[in-house]
Amino acid sequence: MISAVVVTFNPDEVKYAGLVSRLSGQVDSLVVVDNSDRQNDDAFSHLEGLGLDWSSVFVFRFGVNRGLAAALNQGIEIALNGGADYILLSDQDSMPAPDMVVQLAKAHSQLSSQEIRVGAVGPTFADLYTGVTYPFQANVSGRLFYGHQAATESRRYVEALTIITSGTLVSRQALLEVGLMRECFFIDQIDIEWCHRARAKGYKLFGVYGAEMHQHMGESVLAVWFLKWRKESLYSPLRIYYRIRNYVFLVRLDYIDTGWKLRSGWYWLGIVYAHVLFGPQKTKSLKMAFLGLWDGLRGKSGVWSRK
């Protein structure tokens, strides 16, 4: 039995309805966990008229934004208590291919039959803003730090270091052994931490060719000059805060190897560079990056507060 867990926060009706319509036909049950304010009923009302089988749909509302990790954990627990063998995680801004879940389940089964301890499998991502199709973080022979590999027809499964939350298919067994998401992260890098924790416990992660997910990554597209003009995802200053702060938390974890931390640190410096020099909120982005660094160093977790 496969259950999908979808986390929402003030969802856009068209995107959200499209996601649910696409997912509901691929899974046995659907759990929606909503972080919107209690006055906002969009997570439920947008589902009306979609022709869903309500006996297999569960909507849980916090009434306040508890963060992505807490919402995922709530949804996972509901799905596990409902008897799910596998759980597909999703945010509200994704659009899976019509056969994505089938392809992921097939990959999980084939890999497991080879006596591989599969922690999770994930789809190939295409960003709807930039048009970029992302390869997977992977250890590449001959390289000091991690590189990237795309899943292809000739290499259908890529053993990945991390996979993105949305579209991840994970088994009951892996969740029970590895544990749930770190709620202190609130949002951002939650998937990265869980993936490293799973690998430290002997599980392997795989990116799957033929399983496709389209997603709006970030808030828009940002043109950035670094040796040439590039298209990058645009993030709000608040998201930059969480990304930098939670990266500092990751650096402190002993089950993440030093090479990954160094290579990832270079990436996050690039994110700050892009938004401070080319973003629409340059000063605020720089300020929030420093606040994220400071709060990470002093161990301040959870939701950001001006206090």
Short mmCIF file of C-alpha atoms in Angstrom, two decimals:
data_model
loop_
_atom_site.label_atom_id
_atom_site.label_comp_id
_atom_site.label_asym_id
_atom_site.label_seq_id
_atom_site.Cartn_x
_atom_site.Cartn_y
_atom_site.Cartn_z
CA MET A 1 0.00 0.00 0.00
CA ILE A 2 1.38 3.39 -1.04
CA SER A 3 0.25 6.56 0.71
CA ALA A 4 1.12 10.06 -0.46
CA VAL A 5 1.82 12.79 2.09
CA VAL A 6 1.33 16.31 0.73
CA VAL A 7 2.29 19.36 2.80
CA THR A 8 0.52 22.64 2.07
CA PHE A 9 0.84 26.28 3.10
CA ASN A 10 -1.60 28.75 1.53
CA PRO A 11 -1.71 26.60 -1.62
CA ASP A 12 -2.35 27.98 -5.09
CA GLU A 13 -5.62 26.45 -6.26
CA VAL A 14 -4.60 25.53 -9.80
CA LYS A 15 -1.21 24.01 -8.89
CA TYR A 16 -2.54 22.23 -5.82
CA ALA A 17 -5.60 20.79 -7.55
CA GLY A 18 -3.42 19.62 -10.43
CA LEU A 19 -1.00 17.92 -8.08
CA VAL A 20 -3.71 16.14 -6.11
CA SER A 21 -5.52 15.04 -9.27
CA ARG A 22 -2.29 13.61 -10.66
CA LEU A 23 -1.22 11.92 -7.42
CA SER A 24 -4.57 10.50 -6.33
CA GLY A 25 -4.67 8.18 -9.32
CA GLN A 26 -1.22 6.78 -8.52
CA VAL A 27 -1.47 6.00 -4.79
CA ASP A 28 -3.80 4.07 -2.51
CA SER A 29 -4.40 6.89 -0.05
CA LEU A 30 -3.69 10.60 0.28
CA VAL A 31 -2.76 12.51 3.44
CA VAL A 32 -2.75 16.31 3.28
CA VAL A 33 -1.13 18.20 6.15
CA ASP A 34 -1.83 21.92 6.10
CA ASN A 35 0.35 24.59 7.73
CA SER A 36 -1.94 27.50 6.79
CA ASP A 37 -3.57 29.76 9.39
CA ARG A 38 -6.76 28.35 10.84
CA GLN A 39 -8.81 30.96 8.91
CA ASN A 40 -7.50 29.62 5.60
CA ASP A 41 -9.39 26.52 4.47
CA ASP A 42 -7.89 26.31 0.97
CA ALA A 43 -6.15 22.97 1.60
CA PHE A 44 -9.59 21.39 1.99
CA SER A 45 -11.85 23.56 -0.16
CA HIS A 46 -9.59 23.29 -3.24
CA LEU A 47 -10.13 19.52 -3.16
CA GLU A 48 -13.87 19.79 -3.63
CA GLY A 49 -15.00 19.00 -7.13
CA LEU A 50 -11.99 16.83 -7.94
CA GLY A 51 -14.00 13.63 -7.69
CA LEU A 52 -11.79 12.14 -4.98
CA ASP A 53 -12.60 8.98 -3.09
CA TRP A 54 -12.90 10.61 0.32
CA SER A 55 -12.62 7.25 2.09
CA SER A 56 -8.93 7.29 1.16
CA VAL A 57 -8.25 11.02 1.75
CA PHE A 58 -7.24 12.50 5.11
CA VAL A 59 -6.76 16.24 5.70
CA PHE A 60 -4.99 17.36 8.88
CA ARG A 61 -4.79 21.07 9.71
CA PHE A 62 -2.37 22.52 12.25
CA GLY A 63 -4.02 25.96 12.09
CA VAL A 64 -0.57 27.53 12.29
CA ASN A 65 2.69 27.12 10.40
CA ARG A 66 4.57 24.38 12.23
CA GLY A 67 7.15 24.00 9.49
CA LEU A 68 7.76 21.48 6.74
CA ALA A 69 9.47 18.89 8.92
CA ALA A 70 6.68 18.80 11.53
CA ALA A 71 4.05 18.55 8.78
CA LEU A 72 5.90 15.71 7.06
CA ASN A 73 6.22 13.86 10.33
CA GLN A 74 2.53 14.28 11.09
CA GLY A 75 1.61 12.99 7.65
CA ILE A 76 4.03 10.07 7.88
CA GLU A 77 2.61 9.00 11.23
CA ILE A 78 -0.94 9.15 9.88
CA ALA A 79 0.08 7.11 6.83
CA LEU A 80 1.95 4.51 8.88
CA ASN A 81 -0.95 4.17 11.30
CA GLY A 82 -3.18 3.65 8.27
CA GLY A 83 -1.12 0.67 7.19
CA ALA A 84 1.09 2.19 4.47
CA ASP A 85 4.00 0.04 3.31
CA TYR A 86 5.50 2.91 1.29
CA ILE A 87 5.11 6.66 1.62
CA LEU A 88 5.51 9.20 -1.16
CA LEU A 89 6.43 12.69 0.08
CA SER A 90 5.37 15.82 -1.78
CA ASP A 91 5.10 19.57 -1.44
CA GLN A 92 2.36 21.66 -3.05
CA ASP A 93 4.41 23.06 -5.94
CA SER A 94 5.23 19.79 -7.67
CA MET A 95 3.69 18.06 -10.67
CA PRO A 96 4.55 14.37 -11.02
CA ALA A 97 4.46 12.57 -14.35
CA PRO A 98 1.40 10.30 -14.73
CA ASP A 99 3.53 7.19 -14.13
CA MET A 100 6.04 8.60 -11.65
CA VAL A 101 4.90 6.55 -8.66
CA VAL A 102 4.76 3.35 -10.72
CA GLN A 103 8.32 3.93 -11.91
CA LEU A 104 9.56 4.64 -8.39
CA ALA A 105 7.82 1.58 -6.92
CA LYS A 106 9.24 -0.59 -9.70
CA ALA A 107 12.74 0.74 -9.04
CA HIS A 108 12.44 0.17 -5.30
CA SER A 109 11.29 -3.41 -5.89
CA GLN A 110 14.04 -4.21 -8.40
CA LEU A 111 16.80 -2.76 -6.24
CA SER A 112 15.50 -4.47 -3.11
CA SER A 113 15.41 -7.81 -4.94
CA GLN A 114 19.18 -7.45 -5.37
CA GLU A 115 19.52 -7.43 -1.56
CA ILE A 116 20.25 -3.71 -1.52
CA ARG A 117 19.07 -1.84 1.55
CA VAL A 118 17.06 0.85 -0.20
CA GLY A 119 16.47 3.90 1.95
CA ALA A 120 14.53 5.86 -0.65
CA VAL A 121 14.18 6.41 -4.38
CA GLY A 122 13.49 9.73 -6.05
CA PRO A 123 12.58 11.10 -9.49
CA THR A 124 14.50 13.25 -11.92
CA PHE A 125 13.61 16.91 -11.34
CA ALA A 126 12.91 19.57 -13.94
CA ASP A 127 12.57 23.15 -12.70
CA LEU A 128 9.58 24.85 -14.30
CA TYR A 129 11.15 28.29 -13.74
CA THR A 130 14.62 27.75 -15.19
CA GLY A 131 13.95 24.78 -17.45
CA VAL A 132 16.93 23.01 -15.89
CA THR A 133 16.79 19.24 -15.34
CA TYR A 134 18.88 18.44 -12.31
CA PRO A 135 21.28 15.50 -11.99
CA PHE A 136 21.81 13.78 -8.65
CA GLN A 137 24.51 14.42 -6.09
CA ALA A 138 26.79 11.39 -6.32
CA ASN A 139 30.29 10.19 -5.57
CA VAL A 140 32.15 10.31 -8.89
CA SER A 141 35.32 8.29 -9.40
CA GLY A 142 38.44 10.42 -9.57
CA ARG A 143 36.92 13.47 -7.90
CA LEU A 144 37.94 14.76 -4.48
CA PHE A 145 34.47 16.11 -3.72
CA TYR A 146 31.06 14.87 -4.77
CA GLY A 147 29.90 15.48 -8.30
CA HIS A 148 26.64 15.01 -10.17
CA GLN A 149 25.27 12.18 -12.28
CA ALA A 150 22.11 12.07 -14.34
CA ALA A 151 19.96 8.97 -14.53
CA THR A 152 19.90 7.84 -18.15
CA GLU A 153 18.51 4.98 -20.20
CA SER A 154 21.86 3.21 -19.95
CA ARG A 155 22.24 4.04 -16.24
CA ARG A 156 18.69 3.87 -14.96
CA TYR A 157 19.54 4.04 -11.26
CA VAL A 158 22.04 6.49 -9.84
CA GLU A 159 23.21 5.91 -6.29
CA ALA A 160 22.73 9.37 -4.86
CA LEU A 161 24.07 11.10 -1.77
CA THR A 162 20.85 13.03 -1.28
CA ILE A 163 17.47 13.30 -2.99
CA ILE A 164 14.86 16.05 -2.86
CA THR A 165 11.91 15.59 -0.50
CA SER A 166 9.16 16.04 -3.06
CA GLY A 167 8.73 12.80 -4.98
CA THR A 168 10.71 10.69 -2.54
CA LEU A 169 9.34 7.17 -2.08
CA VAL A 170 10.43 5.64 1.22
CA SER A 171 9.50 2.34 2.84
CA ARG A 172 7.93 1.81 6.23
CA GLN A 173 10.99 -0.17 7.31
CA ALA A 174 13.41 2.63 6.41
CA LEU A 175 11.35 5.24 8.24
CA LEU A 176 11.10 3.11 11.36
CA GLU A 177 14.85 2.43 11.39
CA VAL A 178 16.16 5.83 10.29
CA GLY A 179 13.54 7.92 12.07
CA LEU A 180 11.49 10.96 11.13
CA MET A 181 12.55 14.43 9.97
CA ARG A 182 14.34 16.90 12.23
CA GLU A 183 11.64 19.38 13.23
CA CYS A 184 14.19 21.87 14.60
CA PHE A 185 15.22 22.59 10.99
CA PHE A 186 11.68 23.91 10.32
CA ILE A 187 12.23 24.14 6.55
CA ASP A 188 15.15 23.62 4.16
CA GLN A 189 17.85 20.92 4.24
CA ILE A 190 15.45 18.55 6.00
CA ASP A 191 15.79 16.04 3.18
CA ILE A 192 19.56 16.41 3.11
CA GLU A 193 19.93 15.62 6.81
CA TRP A 194 17.60 12.61 6.58
CA CYS A 195 19.45 11.24 3.56
CA HIS A 196 22.82 11.44 5.29
CA ARG A 197 21.35 9.83 8.38
CA ALA A 198 19.91 7.00 6.29
CA ARG A 199 23.23 6.41 4.54
CA ALA A 200 25.01 6.38 7.91
CA LYS A 201 22.68 3.56 8.94
CA GLY A 202 23.61 1.50 5.89
CA TYR A 203 20.81 2.46 3.52
CA LYS A 204 21.32 3.54 -0.09
CA LEU A 205 19.45 6.20 -2.04
CA PHE A 206 18.73 6.14 -5.76
CA GLY A 207 17.69 8.57 -8.45
CA VAL A 208 15.48 6.88 -11.01
CA TYR A 209 15.43 7.27 -14.77
CA GLY A 210 11.90 7.37 -16.19
CA ALA A 211 10.40 8.77 -12.98
CA GLU A 212 9.88 12.47 -13.63
CA MET A 213 8.83 15.36 -11.43
CA HIS A 214 8.31 18.97 -12.49
CA GLN A 215 8.55 21.60 -9.81
CA HIS A 216 8.66 25.34 -9.28
CA MET A 217 11.95 25.56 -7.39
CA GLY A 218 12.30 28.80 -5.49
CA GLU A 219 10.06 31.77 -6.21
CA SER A 220 11.20 32.72 -9.69
CA VAL A 221 14.27 32.67 -11.92
CA LEU A 222 17.40 34.76 -11.35
CA ALA A 223 19.99 35.65 -13.99
CA VAL A 224 23.49 35.29 -12.49
CA TRP A 225 26.93 35.96 -13.96
CA PHE A 226 29.66 33.49 -13.00
CA LEU A 227 32.05 33.08 -15.93
CA LYS A 228 28.91 33.17 -18.06
CA TRP A 229 25.26 34.05 -17.61
CA ARG A 230 23.29 31.33 -15.85
CA LYS A 231 19.72 30.79 -14.74
CA GLU A 232 19.38 30.11 -11.03
CA SER A 233 16.43 29.72 -8.68
CA LEU A 234 15.42 32.88 -6.83
CA TYR A 235 14.79 32.57 -3.09
CA SER A 236 13.41 35.03 -0.58
CA PRO A 237 15.75 36.46 2.08
CA LEU A 238 13.95 34.34 4.69
CA ARG A 239 14.63 31.14 2.75
CA ILE A 240 18.30 32.17 2.49
CA TYR A 241 18.33 32.51 6.27
CA TYR A 242 17.03 28.97 6.77
CA ARG A 243 19.38 27.53 4.17
CA ILE A 244 22.49 29.08 5.68
CA ARG A 245 21.47 28.39 9.28
CA ASN A 246 20.61 24.77 8.61
CA TYR A 247 23.82 24.26 6.65
CA VAL A 248 25.69 25.25 9.82
CA PHE A 249 23.67 22.62 11.69
CA LEU A 250 24.64 20.03 9.06
CA VAL A 251 28.33 20.88 9.45
CA ARG A 252 28.11 19.90 13.11
CA LEU A 253 26.77 16.41 12.39
CA ASP A 254 29.44 13.71 12.64
CA TYR A 255 27.69 11.30 10.25
CA ILE A 256 28.17 13.69 7.32
CA ASP A 257 31.61 13.44 5.74
CA THR A 258 33.92 16.43 5.61
CA GLY A 259 34.22 16.37 1.83
CA TRP A 260 30.47 16.82 1.43
CA LYS A 261 30.46 19.68 3.93
CA LEU A 262 33.24 21.53 2.11
CA ARG A 263 31.72 21.06 -1.34
CA SER A 264 28.27 22.06 -0.10
CA GLY A 265 29.73 25.11 1.64
CA TRP A 266 31.03 26.33 -1.73
CA TYR A 267 27.52 25.90 -3.15
CA TRP A 268 25.92 27.96 -0.38
CA LEU A 269 28.49 30.70 -0.84
CA GLY A 270 27.36 30.75 -4.46
CA ILE A 271 23.73 31.15 -3.39
CA VAL A 272 24.64 34.16 -1.25
CA TYR A 273 26.77 35.60 -4.07
CA ALA A 274 23.91 35.23 -6.56
CA HIS A 275 21.30 36.93 -4.39
CA VAL A 276 23.50 39.68 -2.96
CA LEU A 277 24.89 40.75 -6.35
CA PHE A 278 22.01 39.94 -8.70
CA GLY A 279 18.88 39.47 -6.60
CA PRO A 280 16.04 41.99 -6.17
CA GLN A 281 16.59 42.25 -2.38
CA LYS A 282 20.36 42.47 -2.17
CA THR A 283 20.77 44.14 1.24
CA LYS A 284 18.10 42.06 2.95
CA SER A 285 19.48 38.86 1.48
CA LEU A 286 22.93 39.67 2.85
CA LYS A 287 21.47 40.54 6.25
CA MET A 288 19.47 37.32 6.45
CA ALA A 289 22.47 35.26 5.35
CA PHE A 290 24.50 36.69 8.24
CA LEU A 291 21.63 36.15 10.66
CA GLY A 292 21.38 32.55 9.48
CA LEU A 293 25.11 32.08 10.04
CA TRP A 294 24.90 33.66 13.49
CA ASP A 295 21.87 31.66 14.60
CA GLY A 296 23.45 28.49 13.29
CA LEU A 297 26.63 29.12 15.26
CA ARG A 298 24.69 29.80 18.47
CA GLY A 299 22.35 26.87 17.94
CA LYS A 300 19.09 28.78 17.54
CA SER A 301 16.72 26.44 15.71
CA GLY A 302 13.03 26.35 14.83
CA VAL A 303 11.05 29.15 13.23
CA TRP A 304 12.85 32.44 12.59
CA SER A 305 11.93 35.29 14.89
CA ARG A 306 12.99 38.95 14.99
CA LYS A 307 13.53 38.63 18.74
#
